[in-house]
PDB file of C-alpha atoms in Angstrom:
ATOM      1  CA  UNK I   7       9.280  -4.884  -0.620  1.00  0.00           C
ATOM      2  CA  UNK I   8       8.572  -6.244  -4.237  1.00  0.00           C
ATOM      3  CA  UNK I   9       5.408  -6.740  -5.620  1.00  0.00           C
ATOM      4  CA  UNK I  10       4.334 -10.099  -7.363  1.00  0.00           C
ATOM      5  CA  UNK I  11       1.340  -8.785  -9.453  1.00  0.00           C
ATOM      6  CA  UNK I  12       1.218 -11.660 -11.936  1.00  0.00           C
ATOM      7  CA  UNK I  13       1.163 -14.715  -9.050  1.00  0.00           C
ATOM      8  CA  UNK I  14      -2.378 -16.274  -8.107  1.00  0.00           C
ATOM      9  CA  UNK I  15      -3.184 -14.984  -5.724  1.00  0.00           C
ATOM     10  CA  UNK I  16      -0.599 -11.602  -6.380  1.00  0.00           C
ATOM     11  CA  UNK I  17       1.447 -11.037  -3.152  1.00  0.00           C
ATOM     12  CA  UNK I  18       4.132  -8.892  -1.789  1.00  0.00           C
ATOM     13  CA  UNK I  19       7.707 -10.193  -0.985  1.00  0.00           C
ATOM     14  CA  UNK I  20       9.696  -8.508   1.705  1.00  0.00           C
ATOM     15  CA  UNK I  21      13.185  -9.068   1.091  1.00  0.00           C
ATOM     16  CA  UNK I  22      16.417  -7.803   3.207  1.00  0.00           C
ATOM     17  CA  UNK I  23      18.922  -5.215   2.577  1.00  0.00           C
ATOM     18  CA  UNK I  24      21.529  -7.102   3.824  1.00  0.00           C
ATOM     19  CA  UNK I  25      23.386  -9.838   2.243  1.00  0.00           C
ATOM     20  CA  UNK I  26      22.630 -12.819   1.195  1.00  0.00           C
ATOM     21  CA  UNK I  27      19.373 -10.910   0.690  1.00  0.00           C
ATOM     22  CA  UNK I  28      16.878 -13.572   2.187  1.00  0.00           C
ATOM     23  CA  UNK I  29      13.358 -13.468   1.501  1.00  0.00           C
ATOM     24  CA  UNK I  30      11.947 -12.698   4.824  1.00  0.00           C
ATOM     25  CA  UNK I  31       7.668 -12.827   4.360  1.00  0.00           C
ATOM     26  CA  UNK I  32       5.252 -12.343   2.100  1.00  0.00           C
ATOM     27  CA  UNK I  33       2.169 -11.101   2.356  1.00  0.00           C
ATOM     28  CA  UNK I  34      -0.585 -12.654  -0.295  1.00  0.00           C
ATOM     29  CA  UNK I  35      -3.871 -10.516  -1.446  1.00  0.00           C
ATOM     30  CA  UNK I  36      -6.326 -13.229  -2.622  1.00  0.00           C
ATOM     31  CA  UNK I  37      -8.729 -10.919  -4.223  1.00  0.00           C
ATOM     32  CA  UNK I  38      -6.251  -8.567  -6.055  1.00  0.00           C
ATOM     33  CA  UNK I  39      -5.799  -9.121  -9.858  1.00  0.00           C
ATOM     34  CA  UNK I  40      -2.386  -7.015  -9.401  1.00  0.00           C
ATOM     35  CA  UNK I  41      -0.240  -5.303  -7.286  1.00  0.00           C
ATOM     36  CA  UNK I  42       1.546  -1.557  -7.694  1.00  0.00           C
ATOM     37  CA  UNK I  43       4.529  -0.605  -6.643  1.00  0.00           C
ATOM     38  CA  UNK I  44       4.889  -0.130  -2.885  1.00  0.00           C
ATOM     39  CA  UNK I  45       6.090   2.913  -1.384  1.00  0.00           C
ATOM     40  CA  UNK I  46       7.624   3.656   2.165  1.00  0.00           C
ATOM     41  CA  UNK I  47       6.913   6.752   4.297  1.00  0.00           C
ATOM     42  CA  UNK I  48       9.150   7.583   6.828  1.00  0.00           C
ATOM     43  CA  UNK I  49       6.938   9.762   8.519  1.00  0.00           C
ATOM     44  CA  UNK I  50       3.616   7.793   8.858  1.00  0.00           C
ATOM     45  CA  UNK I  51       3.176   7.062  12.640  1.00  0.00           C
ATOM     46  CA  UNK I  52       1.693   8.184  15.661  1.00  0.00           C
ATOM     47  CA  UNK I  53      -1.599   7.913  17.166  1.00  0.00           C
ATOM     48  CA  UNK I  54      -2.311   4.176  19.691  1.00  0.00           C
ATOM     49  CA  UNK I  55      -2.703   2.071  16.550  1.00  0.00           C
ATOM     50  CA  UNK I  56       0.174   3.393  14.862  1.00  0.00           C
ATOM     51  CA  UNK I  57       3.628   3.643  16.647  1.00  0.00           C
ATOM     52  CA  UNK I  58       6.651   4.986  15.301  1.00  0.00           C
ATOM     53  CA  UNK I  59       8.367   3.614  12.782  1.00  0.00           C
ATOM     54  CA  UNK I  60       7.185   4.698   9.394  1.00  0.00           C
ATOM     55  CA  UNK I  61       5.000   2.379   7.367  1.00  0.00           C
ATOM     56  CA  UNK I  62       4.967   0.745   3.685  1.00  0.00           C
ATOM     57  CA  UNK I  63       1.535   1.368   1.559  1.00  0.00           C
ATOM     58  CA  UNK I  64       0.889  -0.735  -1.455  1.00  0.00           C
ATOM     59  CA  UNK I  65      -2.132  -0.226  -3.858  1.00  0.00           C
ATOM     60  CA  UNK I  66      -3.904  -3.240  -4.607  1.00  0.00           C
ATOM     61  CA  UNK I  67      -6.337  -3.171  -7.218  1.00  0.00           C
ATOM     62  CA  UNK I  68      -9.310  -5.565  -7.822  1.00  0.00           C
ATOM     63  CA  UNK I  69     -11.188  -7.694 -10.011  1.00  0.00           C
ATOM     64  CA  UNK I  70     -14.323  -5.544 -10.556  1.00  0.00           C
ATOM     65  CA  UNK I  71     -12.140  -2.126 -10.502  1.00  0.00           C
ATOM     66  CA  UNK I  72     -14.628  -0.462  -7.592  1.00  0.00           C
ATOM     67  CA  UNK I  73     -13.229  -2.356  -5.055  1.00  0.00           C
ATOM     68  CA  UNK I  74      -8.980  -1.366  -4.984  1.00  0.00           C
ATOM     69  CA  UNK I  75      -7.587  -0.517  -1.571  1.00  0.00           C
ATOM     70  CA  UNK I  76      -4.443   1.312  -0.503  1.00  0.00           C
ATOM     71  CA  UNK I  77      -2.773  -1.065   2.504  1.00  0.00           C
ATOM     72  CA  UNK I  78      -0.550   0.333   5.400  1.00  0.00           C
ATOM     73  CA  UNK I  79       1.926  -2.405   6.607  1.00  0.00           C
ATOM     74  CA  UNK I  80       3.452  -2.194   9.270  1.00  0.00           C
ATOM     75  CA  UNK I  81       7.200  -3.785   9.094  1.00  0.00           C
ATOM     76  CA  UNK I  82       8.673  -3.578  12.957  1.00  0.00           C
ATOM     77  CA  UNK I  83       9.012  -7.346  12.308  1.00  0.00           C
ATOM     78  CA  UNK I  84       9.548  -7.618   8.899  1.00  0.00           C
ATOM     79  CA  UNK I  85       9.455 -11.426   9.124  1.00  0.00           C
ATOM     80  CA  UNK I  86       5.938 -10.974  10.410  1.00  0.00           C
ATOM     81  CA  UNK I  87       4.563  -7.888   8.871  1.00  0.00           C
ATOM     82  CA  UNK I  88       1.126  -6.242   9.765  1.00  0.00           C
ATOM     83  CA  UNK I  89      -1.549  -5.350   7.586  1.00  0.00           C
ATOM     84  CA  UNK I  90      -2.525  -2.164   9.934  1.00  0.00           C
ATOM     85  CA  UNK I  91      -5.034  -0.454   7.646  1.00  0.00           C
ATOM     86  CA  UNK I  92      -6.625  -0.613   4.539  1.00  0.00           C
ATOM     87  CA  UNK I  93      -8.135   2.958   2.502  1.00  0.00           C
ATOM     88  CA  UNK I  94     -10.760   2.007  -0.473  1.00  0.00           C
ATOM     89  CA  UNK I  95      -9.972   3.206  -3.618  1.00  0.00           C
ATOM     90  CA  UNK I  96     -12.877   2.514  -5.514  1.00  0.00           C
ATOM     91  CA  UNK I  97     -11.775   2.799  -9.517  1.00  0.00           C
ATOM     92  CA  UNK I  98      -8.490   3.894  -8.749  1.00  0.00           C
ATOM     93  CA  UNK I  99      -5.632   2.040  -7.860  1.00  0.00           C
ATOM     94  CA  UNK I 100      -2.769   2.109 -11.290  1.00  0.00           C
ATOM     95  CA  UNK I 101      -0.471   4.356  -9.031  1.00  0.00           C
ATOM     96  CA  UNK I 102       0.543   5.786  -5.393  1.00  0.00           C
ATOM     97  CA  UNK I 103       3.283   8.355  -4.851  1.00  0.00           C
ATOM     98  CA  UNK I 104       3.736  10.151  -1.360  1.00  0.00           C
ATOM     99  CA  UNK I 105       2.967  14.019  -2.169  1.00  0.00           C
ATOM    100  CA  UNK I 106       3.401  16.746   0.870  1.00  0.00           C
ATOM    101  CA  UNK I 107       1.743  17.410   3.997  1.00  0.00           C
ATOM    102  CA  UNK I 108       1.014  13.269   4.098  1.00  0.00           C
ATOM    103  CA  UNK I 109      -0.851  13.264   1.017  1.00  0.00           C
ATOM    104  CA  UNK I 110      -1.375  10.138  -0.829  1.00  0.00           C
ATOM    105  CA  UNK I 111      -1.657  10.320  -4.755  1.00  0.00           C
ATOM    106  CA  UNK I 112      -3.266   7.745  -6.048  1.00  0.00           C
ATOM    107  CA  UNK I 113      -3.722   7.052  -9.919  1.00  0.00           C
ATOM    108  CA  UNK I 114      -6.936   6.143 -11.374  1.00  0.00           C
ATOM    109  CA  UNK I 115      -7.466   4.365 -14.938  1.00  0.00           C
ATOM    110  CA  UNK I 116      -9.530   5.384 -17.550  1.00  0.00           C
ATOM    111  CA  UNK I 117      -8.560   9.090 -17.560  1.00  0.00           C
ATOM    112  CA  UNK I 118     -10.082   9.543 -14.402  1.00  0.00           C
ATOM    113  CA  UNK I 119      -8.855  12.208 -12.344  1.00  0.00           C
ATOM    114  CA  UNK I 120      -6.288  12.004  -9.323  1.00  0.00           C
ATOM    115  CA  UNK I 121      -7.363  10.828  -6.210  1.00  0.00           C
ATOM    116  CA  UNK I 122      -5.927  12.396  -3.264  1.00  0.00           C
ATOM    117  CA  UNK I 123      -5.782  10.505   0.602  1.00  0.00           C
ATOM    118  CA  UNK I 124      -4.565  11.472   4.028  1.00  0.00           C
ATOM    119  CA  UNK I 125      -1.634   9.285   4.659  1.00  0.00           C
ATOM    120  CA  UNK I 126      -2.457   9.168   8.416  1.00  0.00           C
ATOM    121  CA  UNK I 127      -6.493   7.867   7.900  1.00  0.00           C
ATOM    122  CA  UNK I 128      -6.947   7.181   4.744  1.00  0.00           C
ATOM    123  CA  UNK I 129      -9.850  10.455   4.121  1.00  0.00           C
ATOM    124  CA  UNK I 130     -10.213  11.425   0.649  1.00  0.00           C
ATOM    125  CA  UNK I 131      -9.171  14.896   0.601  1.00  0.00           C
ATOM    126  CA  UNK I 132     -10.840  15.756  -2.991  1.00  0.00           C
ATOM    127  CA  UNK I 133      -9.372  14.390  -6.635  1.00  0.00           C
ATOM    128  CA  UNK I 134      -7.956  16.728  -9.087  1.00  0.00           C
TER     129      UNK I 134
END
């Protein structure tokens, strides 16, 4: 998964690994002004809505800046990929990077401090 931050709207392009490297969906975010960079955890499943399989998360900031989202996607059918659920991020949204224990760091602009998810349902655990 790429991100296309500068398109109107931005959107995401999933692309294969294997040769010829096809582009196989893409997945548009009409009120984004942007797109980060998308990151893929393994280990994110479980629970009825969520089967195994691991999941892709993308932070998609907004227009007004209080309304940025963190998206799970599901990619069993990468040709058809699932939006599966979507954690607000209000002000924050320059940055995600998986830290342990299924922790979500997300940046925030402005010097604001770090904003820290659970992975699994999207539950601010506290910012630091």
């Amino acid at each position: 998964m790429v991100g296309n931050p500068e398109e109107h709207p931005p959107f995401a392009t999933l692309i294969s690994s294997d040769a010829p490297y096809a582009v196989l969906s893409k997945i548009p975010f009409p009120d984004a002004t942007g797109l980060e960079q998308p990151l893929w955890d393994a280990e994110l499943k479980g629970g009825p809505a969520r089967p195994a399989g691991g999941r892709m998360l993308l932070t998609v900031p907004d227009e007004q800046g209080d309304k940025g989202k963190v998206v799970v996607i599901n990619l069993k059918d990468p040709k058809n990929p699932v939006v599966e659920a979507t954690y607000p991020t209000p002000h924050c949204g320059s940055g995600l990077a998986l830290g342990p224990s299924q922790h979500l760091l997300v940046g925030c602009e402005g010097g604001k401090q770090l904003l820290i998810l659970n992975a699994v349902d999207g539950q601010s655990d506290h910012h630091r």
